[in-house]
């Protein structure tokens, strides 16, 4: 009998009120049942909201440096448990151990950054236009934050949302992706061990359409942060708009790596292999378009096919594996549908099949796949696939490449390989993305810089770095007039003063 896991509400590990559970299986070995996780209902959520509201009352009055100290401790504990958590993440998510170790490290970096931020949380002090009057702003916590997180970074993305929310003095309710509930359970165990007070962090497992929707619709959760598809994001956006909630969305991408004719080709080759096939292409930042300059197109493509052919598929905990499985059957079906589209829009030059044998039949594997002769504007050139499928597009000068980069509805990351500094700065200026890399792949954002995209990738907010602290706090402006008389702003200082 598989282990039945629990929700974490008000400082207690509790069973779901329905008594229902869902299965969590290894995407590389479907026969490996990891455990049963609560299929929570609105009743469980109501309980979590009550706990989070009462936790908030105490936590918001805890000095921010003391809140930061808890996060620092979390960083220490995550460092100690890094390997164990990474292994659990690979087992339920599928990416290689090297990658899940990076995922946990990103959580550790986020914890230490948050720890220090507890001693900053800067406001502003500015001069008042009136004499003997003081004017300043500071940052107040908001309340209960509802965090809905994806499967592809099962540890890092929950920390991106949770840690800044906590340092700002909010309480949280997190609902992890149903594909990767175990990693977040381990994270919550770490928070508990670090001494987070009861009710401040609550974990409610369940299905997106059930408990995810309930979180978004709950009137006592004023802040929502969601990472996932643009389609779901727009449904969430409608509800939050109607209910006047503060909302941060991180959604799709169709990220391009551009290689100029003056580029260091060895470097560009390593970049695209990692950007397109790392995490089996299941990153919002994954490289799904490779734009090659006419003059190096055939040469780089040939080398790329040679290298991509050799990537080893398998279980991420096995030695020598480069690429893990897709997360579930529906995701593989979507990839297969795009392969059929690709065959009508371009030329299939590598992969395109479900691999068989070598122990791969028990998982959701798919071969690294490359299409050439893809035309800008076509479906393969503009739609997010979220799998190991790369569309190669040819161009003849930088302006054309920038134009192609920009003609999609998404705007997360982009990358340019060149030795020319003028081209590099033009890319920074002209590419419609939240992140542009030069001589590095489209993936690899660092935890202490803002992360997010423009256009339909996001809704104007950023995660990571200093900016996310704005999202999880409200600005309060305070004036103190010690003149001892009524001073009317905009009036007494102009109409009545000698200046
Ligand atoms: C994502 O693509 O879903 O930049 C998140 C990166 C990682 C985070 C990616 N640090 O690739």
Coordinates of C-alpha atoms and ligand atoms in Angstrom, one line a residue:
X1 CA 0.0 0.0 0.0
X2 CA 1.5 3.4 -1.0
X3 CA 2.0 6.0 1.6
X4 CA -0.8 8.5 2.1
X5 CA 0.5 12.0 2.4
X6 CA -1.2 14.9 4.1
X7 CA -2.0 18.5 3.9
X8 CA -0.2 21.0 6.2
X9 CA -2.8 23.4 7.8
X10 CA -2.3 25.5 10.9
X11 CA 1.0 23.8 11.8
X12 CA -0.5 20.3 11.6
X13 CA -0.2 17.5 9.1
X14 CA -3.9 16.6 8.4
X15 CA -5.9 14.3 6.2
X16 CA -8.2 15.7 3.5
X17 CA -11.8 16.1 4.7
X18 CA -13.0 14.1 1.7
X19 CA -10.7 11.1 2.4
X20 CA -9.9 11.2 -1.3
X21 CA -6.4 10.9 -2.7
X22 CA -4.7 11.0 -6.1
X23 CA -1.7 9.0 -7.3
X24 CA 1.7 10.4 -7.9
X25 CA 3.7 8.2 -10.3
X26 CA 7.3 8.5 -11.7
X27 CA 7.1 9.8 -15.3
X28 CA 10.1 7.7 -16.3
X29 CA 8.7 4.5 -14.7
X30 CA 5.0 4.5 -14.5
X31 CA 5.1 1.3 -12.4
X32 CA 6.8 3.3 -9.6
X33 CA 4.0 4.7 -7.4
X34 CA 5.5 7.4 -5.3
X35 CA 2.6 8.0 -3.1
X36 CA -1.0 9.1 -2.6
X37 CA -1.7 12.8 -2.1
X38 CA -4.8 14.5 -0.8
X39 CA -7.5 15.5 -3.3
X40 CA -8.5 18.5 -1.2
X41 CA -11.9 20.2 -1.3
X42 CA -13.2 23.7 -0.6
X43 CA -13.7 22.6 3.0
X44 CA -10.0 21.9 3.4
X45 CA -9.3 25.3 1.8
X46 CA -11.6 27.1 4.2
X47 CA -9.7 25.5 7.0
X48 CA -6.4 26.6 5.5
X49 CA -7.7 30.2 5.0
X50 CA -8.8 30.4 8.6
X51 CA -5.4 29.2 9.8
X52 CA -3.6 31.5 7.4
X53 CA -5.6 34.5 8.6
X54 CA -4.8 33.8 12.2
X55 CA -1.1 33.1 11.3
X56 CA -0.9 36.4 9.5
X57 CA -2.0 38.4 12.6
X58 CA 1.1 37.3 14.5
X59 CA 3.5 37.1 11.6
X60 CA 2.9 40.6 10.2
X61 CA 3.9 42.0 13.6
X62 CA 7.1 39.9 13.7
X63 CA 10.0 42.2 12.8
X64 CA 11.1 41.7 9.2
X65 CA 14.7 40.9 10.2
X66 CA 13.4 38.1 12.4
X67 CA 11.2 36.8 9.5
X68 CA 14.4 36.9 7.4
X69 CA 16.2 34.8 10.0
X70 CA 13.7 32.0 9.5
X71 CA 14.4 32.1 5.8
X72 CA 18.1 32.0 6.4
X73 CA 17.6 28.9 8.5
X74 CA 15.5 27.4 5.7
X75 CA 18.5 28.0 3.3
X76 CA 20.8 26.1 5.7
X77 CA 18.4 23.2 6.0
X78 CA 17.8 23.0 2.2
X79 CA 21.6 22.9 1.8
X80 CA 21.9 20.0 4.2
X81 CA 19.1 18.1 2.4
X82 CA 19.9 19.2 -1.1
X83 CA 20.7 15.8 -2.5
X84 CA 17.8 14.0 -0.8
X85 CA 15.3 16.6 -2.1
X86 CA 16.9 16.6 -5.6
X87 CA 16.4 12.8 -5.8
X88 CA 12.8 13.1 -4.8
X89 CA 12.3 15.8 -7.4
X90 CA 13.8 13.7 -10.1
X91 CA 11.7 10.7 -9.2
X92 CA 8.4 12.6 -9.6
X93 CA 9.4 15.2 -12.2
X94 CA 11.8 13.3 -14.4
X95 CA 14.6 15.7 -15.1
X96 CA 18.2 14.6 -14.4
X97 CA 19.7 14.7 -10.9
X98 CA 22.2 17.4 -12.1
X99 CA 19.2 19.5 -13.0
X100 CA 17.2 18.9 -9.9
X101 CA 20.3 19.8 -7.8
X102 CA 20.3 23.1 -9.7
X103 CA 16.6 23.5 -8.9
X104 CA 17.2 23.0 -5.2
X105 CA 20.2 25.3 -5.4
X106 CA 18.0 28.0 -6.9
X107 CA 15.7 27.6 -3.8
X108 CA 18.8 27.9 -1.5
X109 CA 19.9 31.1 -3.3
X110 CA 16.3 32.5 -3.0
X111 CA 16.2 31.7 0.7
X112 CA 19.5 33.5 1.5
X113 CA 18.5 36.5 -0.6
X114 CA 15.2 36.6 1.2
X115 CA 17.0 36.3 4.6
X116 CA 19.0 39.5 3.8
X117 CA 16.0 41.3 2.4
X118 CA 14.4 41.1 5.8
X119 CA 16.9 43.7 6.9
X120 CA 16.2 45.9 3.9
X121 CA 12.6 46.2 2.7
X122 CA 13.4 49.8 1.9
X123 CA 10.8 52.6 1.8
X124 CA 11.6 56.2 0.9
X125 CA 12.0 59.3 2.9
X126 CA 11.5 62.4 0.8
X127 CA 11.3 66.1 1.6
X128 CA 7.8 67.5 2.2
X129 CA 6.8 70.6 0.3
X130 CA 5.7 72.2 3.6
X131 CA 7.9 73.3 6.5
X132 CA 8.0 71.2 9.7
X133 CA 6.4 68.2 8.0
X134 CA 7.9 64.8 7.5
X135 CA 7.0 62.5 4.5
X136 CA 8.0 58.9 4.0
X137 CA 6.8 55.5 2.7
X138 CA 7.2 52.0 4.0
X139 CA 6.0 48.6 2.9
X140 CA 3.2 46.7 4.6
X141 CA 2.2 43.1 4.2
X142 CA -1.1 42.3 2.5
X143 CA -2.6 39.2 3.9
X144 CA -3.1 35.6 2.7
X145 CA -1.3 34.8 -0.6
X146 CA -2.5 31.9 -2.8
X147 CA 0.4 30.3 -4.6
X148 CA -0.2 27.9 -7.5
X149 CA 3.0 26.4 -8.8
X150 CA 4.0 24.2 -11.8
X151 CA 5.8 20.9 -12.2
X152 CA 8.9 21.9 -14.1
X153 CA 10.8 23.5 -11.2
X154 CA 9.1 21.7 -8.3
X155 CA 11.4 23.3 -5.7
X156 CA 12.7 26.6 -7.1
X157 CA 9.4 28.1 -8.3
X158 CA 7.5 27.6 -5.0
X159 CA 10.5 29.3 -3.2
X160 CA 10.4 32.2 -5.7
X161 CA 6.8 32.9 -4.6
X162 CA 6.8 31.8 -1.0
X163 CA 10.0 33.3 0.4
X164 CA 9.4 36.9 -0.6
X165 CA 5.8 36.6 0.4
X166 CA 6.9 35.5 3.9
X167 CA 9.7 38.0 4.4
X168 CA 7.2 40.8 3.5
X169 CA 5.0 39.5 6.4
X170 CA 2.2 37.6 4.6
X171 CA 1.0 34.1 5.2
X172 CA 0.7 31.7 2.3
X173 CA -1.4 28.8 1.0
X174 CA 0.5 26.8 -1.6
X175 CA -1.0 24.3 -4.1
X176 CA 1.7 22.5 -6.0
X177 CA 1.2 20.9 -9.3
X178 CA -0.4 17.5 -8.9
X179 CA 2.5 16.0 -10.8
X180 CA 5.1 17.1 -8.3
X181 CA 3.5 17.3 -4.8
X182 CA 6.2 15.5 -2.9
X183 CA 9.0 18.0 -3.5
X184 CA 6.8 20.8 -2.0
X185 CA 5.9 18.6 0.9
X186 CA 9.7 18.3 1.6
X187 CA 10.0 22.1 1.3
X188 CA 7.2 22.6 3.8
X189 CA 8.9 20.1 6.2
X190 CA 12.0 22.3 6.0
X191 CA 10.0 25.4 6.8
X192 CA 8.4 23.7 9.8
X193 CA 11.8 22.6 11.0
X194 CA 13.1 26.1 10.6
X195 CA 10.5 27.3 13.0
X196 CA 7.9 29.0 10.8
X197 CA 4.9 29.7 13.2
X198 CA 1.7 27.7 12.8
X199 CA -0.7 29.0 10.1
X200 CA 1.9 31.1 8.3
X201 CA 2.6 28.4 5.7
X202 CA -0.2 26.1 4.6
X203 CA 0.0 23.3 2.0
X204 CA -3.1 22.1 0.3
X205 CA -2.7 19.4 -2.3
X206 CA -5.2 18.8 -5.1
X207 CA -6.2 19.2 -8.7
X208 CA -5.9 22.5 -10.5
X209 CA -9.5 22.6 -11.7
X210 CA -10.7 21.9 -8.1
X211 CA -8.5 23.3 -5.4
X212 CA -6.5 25.7 -7.7
X213 CA -9.8 27.3 -8.9
X214 CA -11.0 27.4 -5.3
X215 CA -7.9 29.4 -4.2
X216 CA -8.4 31.9 -7.0
X217 CA -12.1 32.3 -6.2
X218 CA -11.7 32.5 -2.4
X219 CA -12.7 36.0 -1.1
X220 CA -10.2 36.0 1.7
X221 CA -7.2 35.4 -0.4
X222 CA -6.3 38.8 -1.8
X223 CA -3.1 37.9 -3.6
X224 CA -2.6 35.2 -6.2
X225 CA 0.6 34.1 -7.9
X226 CA 0.5 31.6 -10.7
X227 CA 3.0 30.0 -13.0
X228 CA 1.6 27.9 -15.8
X229 CA 0.0 28.1 -19.2
X230 CA -1.2 31.3 -20.8
X231 CA -4.7 29.8 -21.3
X232 CA -5.2 29.1 -17.6
X233 CA -3.5 32.4 -16.7
X234 CA -6.2 34.3 -18.6
X235 CA -9.0 32.5 -16.8
X236 CA -7.3 33.3 -13.5
X237 CA -6.9 36.9 -14.7
X238 CA -10.6 37.3 -15.3
X239 CA -11.5 36.0 -11.9
X240 CA -8.9 38.2 -10.2
X241 CA -10.0 41.2 -12.2
X242 CA -13.6 40.7 -11.1
X243 CA -12.6 40.2 -7.5
X244 CA -10.0 43.0 -7.4
X245 CA -7.2 40.7 -6.4
X246 CA -3.5 41.4 -6.9
X247 CA -2.2 38.9 -9.4
X248 CA 1.2 37.8 -10.7
X249 CA 1.3 35.6 -13.8
X250 CA 4.2 33.8 -15.3
X251 CA 3.1 32.0 -18.5
X252 CA 4.2 30.7 -21.8
X253 CA 7.3 31.3 -24.0
X254 CA 8.5 30.8 -27.5
X255 CA 12.1 31.6 -27.0
X256 CA 14.6 32.0 -29.8
X257 CA 18.3 31.5 -29.9
X258 CA 19.8 33.6 -32.7
X259 CA 23.2 32.7 -34.2
X260 CA 25.0 35.3 -36.3
X261 CA 27.6 34.5 -38.9
X262 CA 30.4 35.9 -36.7
X263 CA 29.4 33.7 -33.7
X264 CA 31.6 31.3 -31.9
X265 CA 29.9 28.2 -33.3
X266 CA 31.1 25.7 -30.7
X267 CA 29.6 27.9 -28.0
X268 CA 26.3 28.4 -29.9
X269 CA 26.1 24.6 -30.4
X270 CA 26.5 23.9 -26.6
X271 CA 23.9 26.6 -25.9
X272 CA 21.2 25.3 -28.1
X273 CA 21.7 21.7 -27.0
X274 CA 21.2 22.8 -23.4
X275 CA 18.5 25.3 -24.1
X276 CA 16.3 23.1 -26.3
X277 CA 16.7 19.7 -24.8
X278 CA 17.6 20.4 -21.2
X279 CA 14.5 19.7 -18.9
X280 CA 13.2 17.9 -22.0
X281 CA 12.2 21.3 -23.3
X282 CA 9.8 21.8 -20.4
X283 CA 10.9 25.2 -19.3
X284 CA 9.1 28.4 -19.9
X285 CA 12.5 29.6 -21.0
X286 CA 13.3 26.6 -23.2
X287 CA 14.8 27.4 -26.7
X288 CA 12.1 26.3 -29.1
X289 CA 13.3 28.4 -32.1
X290 CA 16.8 28.4 -33.5
X291 CA 17.4 31.2 -35.9
X292 CA 20.5 30.6 -38.0
X293 CA 22.2 33.1 -40.3
X294 CA 22.4 32.0 -43.9
X295 CA 26.1 31.7 -43.9
X296 CA 26.4 29.3 -41.0
X297 CA 23.0 27.6 -41.3
X298 CA 24.0 24.3 -42.9
X299 CA 27.3 23.9 -41.0
X300 CA 25.8 24.5 -37.6
X301 CA 22.7 22.4 -38.3
X302 CA 24.8 19.4 -39.4
X303 CA 26.8 19.5 -36.2
X304 CA 23.6 20.0 -34.1
X305 CA 21.9 16.9 -35.5
X306 CA 25.1 14.9 -34.9
X307 CA 25.2 16.0 -31.2
X308 CA 21.5 15.8 -30.5
X309 CA 21.3 12.3 -32.0
X310 CA 23.7 11.2 -29.2
X311 CA 21.7 12.6 -26.3
X312 CA 20.9 9.7 -24.0
X313 CA 17.3 9.3 -22.9
X314 CA 16.5 7.6 -19.6
X315 CA 15.6 7.8 -15.9
X316 CA 17.2 11.0 -14.5
X317 CA 18.7 9.1 -11.5
X318 CA 20.6 6.8 -13.8
X319 CA 24.2 7.5 -14.7
X320 CA 24.9 9.2 -18.1
X321 CA 21.4 10.2 -18.9
X322 CA 21.0 13.6 -20.7
X323 CA 17.2 13.8 -21.2
X324 CA 14.4 12.6 -19.0
X325 CA 10.8 11.9 -19.9
X326 CA 7.9 14.3 -20.5
X327 CA 5.7 14.8 -17.4
X328 CA 2.6 12.9 -18.5
X329 CA 0.8 11.3 -21.4
X330 CA -1.2 14.4 -22.3
X331 CA 2.0 16.3 -22.7
X332 CA 3.5 13.7 -25.0
X333 CA 0.3 13.6 -27.0
X334 CA 0.6 17.4 -27.5
X335 CA 4.2 17.0 -28.6
X336 CA 3.1 14.3 -31.1
X337 CA 0.4 16.6 -32.5
X338 CA 3.0 19.3 -33.1
X339 CA 5.3 16.8 -34.8
X340 CA 2.5 16.2 -37.3
X341 CA 2.1 19.9 -37.8
X342 CA 5.8 20.3 -38.2
X343 CA 5.8 17.7 -41.0
X344 CA 3.4 19.9 -43.0
X345 CA 5.2 23.1 -42.2
X346 CA 8.9 22.1 -42.5
X347 CA 11.3 19.2 -42.8
X348 CA 11.8 16.7 -40.0
X349 CA 15.6 16.1 -39.7
X350 CA 15.8 14.4 -36.3
X351 CA 13.6 12.4 -34.0
X352 CA 9.9 12.8 -34.1
X353 CA 9.1 9.4 -32.5
X354 CA 8.3 7.8 -29.2
X355 CA 11.5 5.7 -28.4
X356 CA 11.1 2.0 -27.5
X357 CA 13.2 -0.5 -25.7
X358 CA 16.0 0.1 -23.3
X359 CA 13.6 0.5 -20.4
X360 CA 11.9 3.5 -22.0
X361 CA 8.5 1.9 -22.6
X362 CA 7.4 2.5 -19.0
X363 CA 7.8 6.3 -19.2
X364 CA 6.7 9.3 -21.3
X365 CA 9.8 9.6 -23.3
X366 CA 10.1 11.4 -26.7
X367 CA 13.1 11.7 -29.0
X368 CA 14.8 15.1 -29.3
X369 CA 13.3 16.4 -32.4
X370 CA 14.4 19.0 -35.0
X371 CA 12.6 20.6 -37.9
X372 CA 14.2 22.8 -40.5
X373 CA 12.8 25.1 -43.2
X374 CA 10.3 26.5 -40.7
X375 CA 8.8 29.8 -41.9
X376 CA 8.3 32.7 -39.5
X377 CA 4.7 33.2 -38.7
X378 CA 3.8 29.5 -39.0
X379 CA 2.4 27.5 -36.1
X380 CA 5.8 25.7 -35.4
X381 CA 7.4 29.2 -35.3
X382 CA 4.9 30.8 -32.9
X383 CA 3.2 28.3 -30.6
X384 CA 4.5 27.0 -27.3
X385 CA 5.1 23.2 -27.4
X386 CA 6.7 22.5 -24.0
X387 CA 8.7 19.5 -25.2
X388 CA 12.0 18.5 -26.9
X389 CA 11.1 20.0 -30.3
X390 CA 13.2 22.6 -32.0
X391 CA 12.2 24.7 -35.0
X392 CA 15.1 26.0 -37.2
X393 CA 14.5 29.2 -39.1
X394 CA 16.9 30.8 -41.6
X395 CA 17.6 34.6 -41.7
X396 CA 20.1 36.8 -43.5
X397 CA 20.7 39.8 -41.2
X398 CA 20.2 41.0 -37.7
X399 CA 17.2 43.2 -38.4
X400 CA 15.3 40.2 -39.9
X401 CA 16.3 38.0 -36.9
X402 CA 15.1 40.6 -34.4
X403 CA 11.8 40.9 -36.4
X404 CA 11.3 37.1 -36.3
X405 CA 12.1 37.0 -32.6
X406 CA 9.5 39.6 -31.9
X407 CA 6.7 38.3 -34.0
X408 CA 5.2 35.9 -31.4
X409 CA 2.7 36.6 -28.7
X410 CA 5.1 35.6 -26.0
X411 CA 8.1 37.6 -24.7
X412 CA 10.1 35.7 -22.0
X413 CA 13.7 35.1 -23.0
X414 CA 15.9 35.4 -26.1
X415 CA 19.5 34.8 -26.9
X416 CA 22.0 36.1 -29.4
X417 CA 25.4 34.6 -30.3
X418 CA 27.7 37.1 -31.8
X419 CA 31.2 38.5 -31.3
X420 CA 30.0 42.0 -32.2
X421 CA 29.2 44.4 -29.3
X422 CA 27.0 46.6 -31.5
X423 CA 24.8 43.7 -32.3
X424 CA 24.7 42.7 -28.7
X425 CA 23.5 46.1 -27.5
X426 CA 21.0 46.3 -30.4
X427 CA 19.6 43.0 -29.2
X428 CA 19.2 44.3 -25.6
X429 CA 17.4 47.3 -26.9
X430 CA 15.2 45.9 -29.7
X431 CA 14.2 42.4 -28.6
X432 CA 10.8 42.2 -27.0
X433 CA 11.6 40.0 -24.0
X434 CA 11.9 40.2 -20.3
X435 CA 15.4 38.6 -20.5
X436 CA 18.0 38.7 -23.3
X437 CA 21.2 36.7 -23.1
X438 CA 24.3 37.3 -25.3
X439 CA 26.5 34.3 -25.8
X440 CA 24.5 32.2 -23.4
X441 CA 21.3 30.1 -23.9
X442 CA 17.8 31.2 -23.3
X443 CA 17.7 29.4 -20.0
X444 CA 19.8 30.1 -16.9
X445 CA 18.2 33.0 -15.0
X446 CA 19.7 33.8 -11.6
X447 CA 17.7 34.0 -8.4
X448 CA 18.8 37.5 -7.5
X449 CA 17.6 39.2 -10.7
X450 CA 14.0 39.9 -11.7
X451 CA 12.5 37.1 -13.8
X452 CA 9.6 37.4 -16.2
X453 CA 8.4 38.3 -19.6
X454 CA 6.6 40.8 -21.7
X455 CA 3.4 40.5 -23.8
X456 CA 1.4 37.4 -23.1
X457 CA 4.1 35.8 -21.0
X458 CA 3.2 37.8 -18.0
X459 CA 1.1 40.7 -16.6
X460 CA 3.8 43.2 -15.8
X461 CA 5.1 41.7 -12.6
X462 CA 8.5 40.0 -12.0
X463 CA 9.6 37.1 -9.8
X464 CA 13.1 37.0 -8.3
X465 CA 15.4 39.7 -7.4
X466 CA 14.4 43.0 -5.7
X467 CA 11.2 43.5 -7.8
X468 CA 9.1 40.6 -6.4
X469 CA 9.1 42.3 -3.0
X470 CA 7.0 45.1 -4.5
X471 CA 4.4 42.5 -5.5
X472 CA 4.1 41.0 -2.0
X473 CA 3.7 44.3 -0.2
X474 CA 1.7 47.4 -0.3
X475 CA 3.2 50.9 -0.1
X476 CA 2.0 52.9 2.8
X477 CA 2.8 56.7 2.8
X478 CA 3.1 58.5 6.2
X479 CA 3.0 62.2 6.8
X480 CA 3.8 63.8 10.1
X481 CA 3.1 67.5 10.5
X482 CA 4.8 69.0 13.5
X483 CA 4.2 72.7 12.6
X484 CA 1.3 72.9 15.1
X485 CA -1.0 74.6 12.6
X486 CA -3.1 73.6 9.6
X487 CA -0.9 73.5 6.5
X488 CA -2.7 73.0 3.2
X489 CA -0.6 71.1 0.6
X490 CA -0.6 72.7 -2.9
X491 CA -2.1 75.9 -1.4
X492 CA -0.3 77.4 1.6
X493 CA 3.1 76.8 0.1
X494 CA 2.3 78.6 -3.1
X495 CA -0.5 81.1 -2.5
X496 CA 0.5 82.2 1.0
X497 CA 4.3 81.6 1.2
X498 CA 6.9 84.2 0.1
X499 CA 8.5 81.5 -2.1
Ligands
LIG1 C1 11.1 28.2 -16.2 O1 11.6 28.3 -17.3 O2 10.1 27.6 -16.0 O3 16.2 30.4 -16.2 C2 11.9 28.7 -15.0 C3 16.0 29.2 -15.9 C4 15.7 28.8 -14.5 C5 14.2 29.1 -14.2 C6 13.3 28.7 -15.3 N1 16.5 29.4 -13.6 O4 16.0 28.4 -16.8

